Amino acid sequence: MIKNILFDFGDIFVNLRKEATATAFRQLGLTEFSADLEELNKAYEIGAISELDFLSGFQTHLPQAELLEIRQAWNTIIGDFPLYRLEFLQLLKPHYRLFLLSNTDATHISFFEHQVGLSFSRDFYSCFEKVYFSYEMGLRKPDPVCFQTVLARQELQPKHTLFIDDKKENTDAAAALGLSVWNLQVGQEDVVQLFDQQIL
């Protein structure tokens, strides 16, 4: 019996505009996300480097771009957050223990909160017993320790916990620890279709 639900954030609640980010960086002169930029992103997602270090790391590949332009390009990935998803969460809240677990960084979260406004973000966060962001935890999915930390801190039993994420590597890692999972297919499925999955 599922008593706890652990949600991812991007493309589960807030829509992500990945192509918009690629376009924005191409306009600044970046043709590909190299391996060192991927590592830079991972370091920023676990809070190992500052925003300035992160943006400056990008600037080494884009010497003609200002830091503000890089920041703006980085934030183009954050799309809209449909109200009906918040309303769905609010309906779930009385019946399950809800948690958020997201690989993200301080720049994206600051932009998201500014974009949706104080009232909306407060209503969203209040649906969860606890919000876990990778940059605050110092851990990111699919590292098993990331999941184990949440389970331990909240005293959750894996067999009573459902994890929802759009990335298969993350749901596979959670499943290996005994959690029930839903690897949501973006563009084909929506989190509000949870009860159609016959998991709960």
PDB file of C-alpha atoms in Angstrom:
ATOM      1  CA  MET A   1       0.000   0.000   0.000  1.00  0.00           C
ATOM      2  CA  ILE A   2       1.439   3.344  -1.045  1.00  0.00           C
ATOM      3  CA  LYS A   3       1.504   5.917   1.749  1.00  0.00           C
ATOM      4  CA  ASN A   4       4.253   8.240   0.487  1.00  0.00           C
ATOM      5  CA  ILE A   5       4.825   9.860  -2.911  1.00  0.00           C
ATOM      6  CA  LEU A   6       8.161  11.324  -3.945  1.00  0.00           C
ATOM      7  CA  PHE A   7       7.968  13.602  -6.996  1.00  0.00           C
ATOM      8  CA  ASP A   8      10.517  14.976  -9.413  1.00  0.00           C
ATOM      9  CA  PHE A   9       9.977  18.633 -10.376  1.00  0.00           C
ATOM     10  CA  GLY A  10      11.009  19.416 -13.967  1.00  0.00           C
ATOM     11  CA  ASP A  11       8.619  18.049 -16.623  1.00  0.00           C
ATOM     12  CA  ILE A  12       6.494  16.602 -13.823  1.00  0.00           C
ATOM     13  CA  PHE A  13       5.101  19.895 -12.548  1.00  0.00           C
ATOM     14  CA  VAL A  14       6.913  22.718 -14.331  1.00  0.00           C
ATOM     15  CA  ASN A  15       7.300  22.242 -18.077  1.00  0.00           C
ATOM     16  CA  LEU A  16      10.869  22.343 -19.394  1.00  0.00           C
ATOM     17  CA  ARG A  17      11.838  24.068 -22.658  1.00  0.00           C
ATOM     18  CA  LYS A  18      15.038  22.210 -23.523  1.00  0.00           C
ATOM     19  CA  GLU A  19      15.042  23.306 -27.153  1.00  0.00           C
ATOM     20  CA  ALA A  20      14.694  26.946 -26.091  1.00  0.00           C
ATOM     21  CA  THR A  21      17.870  26.609 -24.010  1.00  0.00           C
ATOM     22  CA  ALA A  22      19.784  25.019 -26.876  1.00  0.00           C
ATOM     23  CA  THR A  23      18.617  27.813 -29.188  1.00  0.00           C
ATOM     24  CA  ALA A  24      19.542  30.538 -26.690  1.00  0.00           C
ATOM     25  CA  PHE A  25      23.061  29.174 -26.293  1.00  0.00           C
ATOM     26  CA  ARG A  26      23.494  28.746 -30.042  1.00  0.00           C
ATOM     27  CA  GLN A  27      22.639  32.412 -30.408  1.00  0.00           C
ATOM     28  CA  LEU A  28      25.443  33.162 -27.971  1.00  0.00           C
ATOM     29  CA  GLY A  29      27.818  31.013 -30.007  1.00  0.00           C
ATOM     30  CA  LEU A  30      27.760  27.670 -28.165  1.00  0.00           C
ATOM     31  CA  THR A  31      27.383  24.807 -30.624  1.00  0.00           C
ATOM     32  CA  GLU A  32      27.414  21.883 -28.192  1.00  0.00           C
ATOM     33  CA  PHE A  33      27.351  21.058 -24.488  1.00  0.00           C
ATOM     34  CA  SER A  34      30.779  19.521 -24.035  1.00  0.00           C
ATOM     35  CA  ALA A  35      31.705  17.006 -21.352  1.00  0.00           C
ATOM     36  CA  ASP A  36      33.288  19.690 -19.170  1.00  0.00           C
ATOM     37  CA  LEU A  37      30.068  21.740 -19.292  1.00  0.00           C
ATOM     38  CA  GLU A  38      28.106  18.646 -18.252  1.00  0.00           C
ATOM     39  CA  GLU A  39      30.462  18.206 -15.289  1.00  0.00           C
ATOM     40  CA  LEU A  40      30.140  21.918 -14.482  1.00  0.00           C
ATOM     41  CA  ASN A  41      26.363  21.520 -14.428  1.00  0.00           C
ATOM     42  CA  LYS A  42      26.546  18.497 -12.122  1.00  0.00           C
ATOM     43  CA  ALA A  43      28.874  20.361  -9.769  1.00  0.00           C
ATOM     44  CA  TYR A  44      26.457  23.300  -9.631  1.00  0.00           C
ATOM     45  CA  GLU A  45      23.497  20.968  -9.080  1.00  0.00           C
ATOM     46  CA  ILE A  46      25.067  19.640  -5.890  1.00  0.00           C
ATOM     47  CA  GLY A  47      26.074  23.078  -4.673  1.00  0.00           C
ATOM     48  CA  ALA A  48      29.783  22.335  -5.054  1.00  0.00           C
ATOM     49  CA  ILE A  49      30.399  25.614  -6.885  1.00  0.00           C
ATOM     50  CA  SER A  50      28.848  29.081  -6.736  1.00  0.00           C
ATOM     51  CA  GLU A  51      26.623  30.646  -9.376  1.00  0.00           C
ATOM     52  CA  LEU A  52      29.510  32.922 -10.361  1.00  0.00           C
ATOM     53  CA  ASP A  53      31.827  29.936 -10.828  1.00  0.00           C
ATOM     54  CA  PHE A  54      29.153  28.201 -12.890  1.00  0.00           C
ATOM     55  CA  LEU A  55      28.457  31.142 -15.176  1.00  0.00           C
ATOM     56  CA  SER A  56      32.155  31.911 -15.497  1.00  0.00           C
ATOM     57  CA  GLY A  57      32.749  28.300 -16.519  1.00  0.00           C
ATOM     58  CA  PHE A  58      30.292  28.779 -19.374  1.00  0.00           C
ATOM     59  CA  GLN A  59      31.943  32.080 -20.250  1.00  0.00           C
ATOM     60  CA  THR A  60      35.230  30.320 -21.011  1.00  0.00           C
ATOM     61  CA  HIS A  61      33.350  28.755 -23.965  1.00  0.00           C
ATOM     62  CA  LEU A  62      31.562  32.022 -24.764  1.00  0.00           C
ATOM     63  CA  PRO A  63      34.149  34.791 -24.249  1.00  0.00           C
ATOM     64  CA  GLN A  64      31.991  37.365 -26.061  1.00  0.00           C
ATOM     65  CA  ALA A  65      28.940  36.759 -23.836  1.00  0.00           C
ATOM     66  CA  GLU A  66      28.168  38.660 -20.641  1.00  0.00           C
ATOM     67  CA  LEU A  67      27.445  36.672 -17.471  1.00  0.00           C
ATOM     68  CA  LEU A  68      23.896  38.057 -17.421  1.00  0.00           C
ATOM     69  CA  GLU A  69      23.308  36.819 -20.978  1.00  0.00           C
ATOM     70  CA  ILE A  70      24.515  33.355 -19.979  1.00  0.00           C
ATOM     71  CA  ARG A  71      22.232  33.379 -16.947  1.00  0.00           C
ATOM     72  CA  GLN A  72      19.265  34.392 -19.091  1.00  0.00           C
ATOM     73  CA  ALA A  73      20.029  31.652 -21.617  1.00  0.00           C
ATOM     74  CA  TRP A  74      20.336  29.093 -18.830  1.00  0.00           C
ATOM     75  CA  ASN A  75      16.915  30.042 -17.441  1.00  0.00           C
ATOM     76  CA  THR A  76      15.083  29.712 -20.760  1.00  0.00           C
ATOM     77  CA  ILE A  77      14.561  26.050 -19.899  1.00  0.00           C
ATOM     78  CA  ILE A  78      11.980  26.951 -17.247  1.00  0.00           C
ATOM     79  CA  GLY A  79       8.547  26.911 -18.865  1.00  0.00           C
ATOM     80  CA  ASP A  80       5.030  27.251 -17.525  1.00  0.00           C
ATOM     81  CA  PHE A  81       3.494  25.499 -14.529  1.00  0.00           C
ATOM     82  CA  PRO A  82      -0.136  24.587 -15.317  1.00  0.00           C
ATOM     83  CA  LEU A  83      -2.497  25.434 -12.477  1.00  0.00           C
ATOM     84  CA  TYR A  84      -4.322  22.109 -12.801  1.00  0.00           C
ATOM     85  CA  ARG A  85      -1.184  20.286 -11.613  1.00  0.00           C
ATOM     86  CA  LEU A  86      -1.070  22.355  -8.440  1.00  0.00           C
ATOM     87  CA  GLU A  87      -4.761  21.685  -7.864  1.00  0.00           C
ATOM     88  CA  PHE A  88      -4.122  17.955  -8.311  1.00  0.00           C
ATOM     89  CA  LEU A  89      -1.366  18.081  -5.689  1.00  0.00           C
ATOM     90  CA  GLN A  90      -3.654  19.890  -3.291  1.00  0.00           C
ATOM     91  CA  LEU A  91      -6.209  17.100  -3.685  1.00  0.00           C
ATOM     92  CA  LEU A  92      -3.539  14.461  -2.973  1.00  0.00           C
ATOM     93  CA  LYS A  93      -2.129  16.161   0.107  1.00  0.00           C
ATOM     94  CA  PRO A  94      -4.736  14.992   2.669  1.00  0.00           C
ATOM     95  CA  HIS A  95      -4.279  11.362   1.636  1.00  0.00           C
ATOM     96  CA  TYR A  96      -0.526  10.849   1.215  1.00  0.00           C
ATOM     97  CA  ARG A  97       2.771  12.086   2.588  1.00  0.00           C
ATOM     98  CA  LEU A  98       4.186  14.103  -0.315  1.00  0.00           C
ATOM     99  CA  PHE A  99       7.824  15.023  -1.005  1.00  0.00           C
ATOM    100  CA  LEU A 100       9.711  16.781  -3.793  1.00  0.00           C
ATOM    101  CA  LEU A 101      13.142  15.543  -4.935  1.00  0.00           C
ATOM    102  CA  SER A 102      14.728  17.507  -7.764  1.00  0.00           C
ATOM    103  CA  ASN A 103      18.110  17.749  -9.459  1.00  0.00           C
ATOM    104  CA  THR A 104      18.268  21.513  -9.824  1.00  0.00           C
ATOM    105  CA  ASP A 105      20.317  24.586  -9.018  1.00  0.00           C
ATOM    106  CA  ALA A 106      19.848  27.851  -7.182  1.00  0.00           C
ATOM    107  CA  THR A 107      19.613  29.849 -10.434  1.00  0.00           C
ATOM    108  CA  HIS A 108      16.700  27.833 -11.787  1.00  0.00           C
ATOM    109  CA  ILE A 109      14.803  27.802  -8.503  1.00  0.00           C
ATOM    110  CA  SER A 110      15.198  31.551  -8.043  1.00  0.00           C
ATOM    111  CA  PHE A 111      13.950  32.115 -11.598  1.00  0.00           C
ATOM    112  CA  PHE A 112      11.016  29.720 -11.145  1.00  0.00           C
ATOM    113  CA  GLU A 113       9.901  31.404  -7.925  1.00  0.00           C
ATOM    114  CA  HIS A 114      10.113  34.836  -9.531  1.00  0.00           C
ATOM    115  CA  GLN A 115       8.245  33.661 -12.629  1.00  0.00           C
ATOM    116  CA  VAL A 116       5.257  32.073 -10.841  1.00  0.00           C
ATOM    117  CA  GLY A 117       5.180  34.572  -7.974  1.00  0.00           C
ATOM    118  CA  LEU A 118       5.340  34.292  -4.200  1.00  0.00           C
ATOM    119  CA  SER A 119       1.772  33.119  -3.690  1.00  0.00           C
ATOM    120  CA  PHE A 120       1.918  30.320  -6.272  1.00  0.00           C
ATOM    121  CA  SER A 121       5.325  29.022  -5.174  1.00  0.00           C
ATOM    122  CA  ARG A 122       4.253  29.106  -1.520  1.00  0.00           C
ATOM    123  CA  ASP A 123       1.086  27.152  -2.343  1.00  0.00           C
ATOM    124  CA  PHE A 124       3.161  24.631  -4.311  1.00  0.00           C
ATOM    125  CA  TYR A 125       5.815  24.087  -1.656  1.00  0.00           C
ATOM    126  CA  SER A 126       3.179  23.815   1.088  1.00  0.00           C
ATOM    127  CA  CYS A 127       1.828  20.669  -0.583  1.00  0.00           C
ATOM    128  CA  PHE A 128       4.981  18.828   0.472  1.00  0.00           C
ATOM    129  CA  GLU A 129       6.075  17.656   3.865  1.00  0.00           C
ATOM    130  CA  LYS A 130       9.635  18.380   2.754  1.00  0.00           C
ATOM    131  CA  VAL A 131      11.266  19.724  -0.395  1.00  0.00           C
ATOM    132  CA  TYR A 132      14.649  18.289  -1.368  1.00  0.00           C
ATOM    133  CA  PHE A 133      16.744  20.172  -3.933  1.00  0.00           C
ATOM    134  CA  SER A 134      20.029  18.605  -5.031  1.00  0.00           C
ATOM    135  CA  TYR A 135      21.991  21.849  -4.626  1.00  0.00           C
ATOM    136  CA  GLU A 136      20.945  21.999  -0.964  1.00  0.00           C
ATOM    137  CA  MET A 137      21.453  18.279  -0.290  1.00  0.00           C
ATOM    138  CA  GLY A 138      24.863  18.004  -1.951  1.00  0.00           C
ATOM    139  CA  LEU A 139      23.496  14.888  -3.678  1.00  0.00           C
ATOM    140  CA  ARG A 140      21.762  14.244  -6.977  1.00  0.00           C
ATOM    141  CA  LYS A 141      19.753  11.468  -8.586  1.00  0.00           C
ATOM    142  CA  PRO A 142      20.382   8.715  -9.621  1.00  0.00           C
ATOM    143  CA  ASP A 143      22.925   8.313  -6.804  1.00  0.00           C
ATOM    144  CA  PRO A 144      21.352   5.707  -4.464  1.00  0.00           C
ATOM    145  CA  VAL A 145      22.587   7.729  -1.482  1.00  0.00           C
ATOM    146  CA  CYS A 146      20.311  10.582  -2.604  1.00  0.00           C
ATOM    147  CA  PHE A 147      17.235   8.368  -2.272  1.00  0.00           C
ATOM    148  CA  GLN A 148      18.495   6.648   0.882  1.00  0.00           C
ATOM    149  CA  THR A 149      19.015  10.044   2.536  1.00  0.00           C
ATOM    150  CA  VAL A 150      15.409  11.083   1.902  1.00  0.00           C
ATOM    151  CA  LEU A 151      14.061   7.717   3.055  1.00  0.00           C
ATOM    152  CA  ALA A 152      16.126   7.843   6.247  1.00  0.00           C
ATOM    153  CA  ARG A 153      15.397  11.471   7.130  1.00  0.00           C
ATOM    154  CA  GLN A 154      11.659  11.051   6.634  1.00  0.00           C
ATOM    155  CA  GLU A 155      11.519   7.498   8.025  1.00  0.00           C
ATOM    156  CA  LEU A 156       9.912   6.165   4.844  1.00  0.00           C
ATOM    157  CA  GLN A 157       9.652   2.480   4.028  1.00  0.00           C
ATOM    158  CA  PRO A 158      10.489   1.826   0.364  1.00  0.00           C
ATOM    159  CA  LYS A 159       7.624  -0.629  -0.071  1.00  0.00           C
ATOM    160  CA  HIS A 160       5.156   2.103   0.922  1.00  0.00           C
ATOM    161  CA  THR A 161       6.765   4.786  -1.251  1.00  0.00           C
ATOM    162  CA  LEU A 162       6.162   5.742  -4.881  1.00  0.00           C
ATOM    163  CA  PHE A 163       8.716   7.741  -6.875  1.00  0.00           C
ATOM    164  CA  ILE A 164       7.692   9.646 -10.020  1.00  0.00           C
ATOM    165  CA  ASP A 165      10.324  10.929 -12.470  1.00  0.00           C
ATOM    166  CA  ASP A 166      10.646  11.395 -16.231  1.00  0.00           C
ATOM    167  CA  LYS A 167      14.213  10.021 -16.407  1.00  0.00           C
ATOM    168  CA  LYS A 168      14.500   6.231 -16.523  1.00  0.00           C
ATOM    169  CA  GLU A 169      17.953   6.215 -14.909  1.00  0.00           C
ATOM    170  CA  ASN A 170      16.360   7.829 -11.840  1.00  0.00           C
ATOM    171  CA  THR A 171      13.347   5.526 -11.622  1.00  0.00           C
ATOM    172  CA  ASP A 172      15.611   2.494 -12.162  1.00  0.00           C
ATOM    173  CA  ALA A 173      17.803   3.589  -9.236  1.00  0.00           C
ATOM    174  CA  ALA A 174      14.746   4.049  -7.010  1.00  0.00           C
ATOM    175  CA  ALA A 175      13.265   0.699  -8.064  1.00  0.00           C
ATOM    176  CA  ALA A 176      16.542  -1.025  -7.170  1.00  0.00           C
ATOM    177  CA  LEU A 177      16.043   0.261  -3.616  1.00  0.00           C
ATOM    178  CA  GLY A 178      12.565  -1.232  -3.421  1.00  0.00           C
ATOM    179  CA  LEU A 179      10.434   1.802  -4.231  1.00  0.00           C
ATOM    180  CA  SER A 180       7.463   1.628  -6.575  1.00  0.00           C
ATOM    181  CA  VAL A 181       8.106   3.884  -9.568  1.00  0.00           C
ATOM    182  CA  TRP A 182       6.393   5.621 -12.450  1.00  0.00           C
ATOM    183  CA  ASN A 183       8.724   6.611 -15.272  1.00  0.00           C
ATOM    184  CA  LEU A 184       6.453   9.306 -16.687  1.00  0.00           C
ATOM    185  CA  GLN A 185       6.694   9.760 -20.461  1.00  0.00           C
ATOM    186  CA  VAL A 186       6.789  13.504 -21.146  1.00  0.00           C
ATOM    187  CA  GLY A 187       4.425  14.553 -23.915  1.00  0.00           C
ATOM    188  CA  GLN A 188       2.439  11.333 -23.614  1.00  0.00           C
ATOM    189  CA  GLU A 189       1.545  11.289 -19.925  1.00  0.00           C
ATOM    190  CA  ASP A 190       0.762  13.868 -17.257  1.00  0.00           C
ATOM    191  CA  VAL A 191       1.189  13.592 -13.509  1.00  0.00           C
ATOM    192  CA  VAL A 192      -2.551  14.177 -13.038  1.00  0.00           C
ATOM    193  CA  GLN A 193      -3.075  10.768 -14.685  1.00  0.00           C
ATOM    194  CA  LEU A 194      -1.507   9.122 -11.628  1.00  0.00           C
ATOM    195  CA  PHE A 195      -4.606   7.146 -10.724  1.00  0.00           C
ATOM    196  CA  ASP A 196      -4.737   5.698 -14.245  1.00  0.00           C
ATOM    197  CA  GLN A 197      -1.413   3.949 -13.542  1.00  0.00           C
ATOM    198  CA  GLN A 198      -2.975   1.518 -11.030  1.00  0.00           C
ATOM    199  CA  ILE A 199       0.009   1.970  -8.705  1.00  0.00           C
ATOM    200  CA  LEU A 200      -1.732   3.489  -5.705  1.00  0.00           C
TER     201      LEU A 200
END
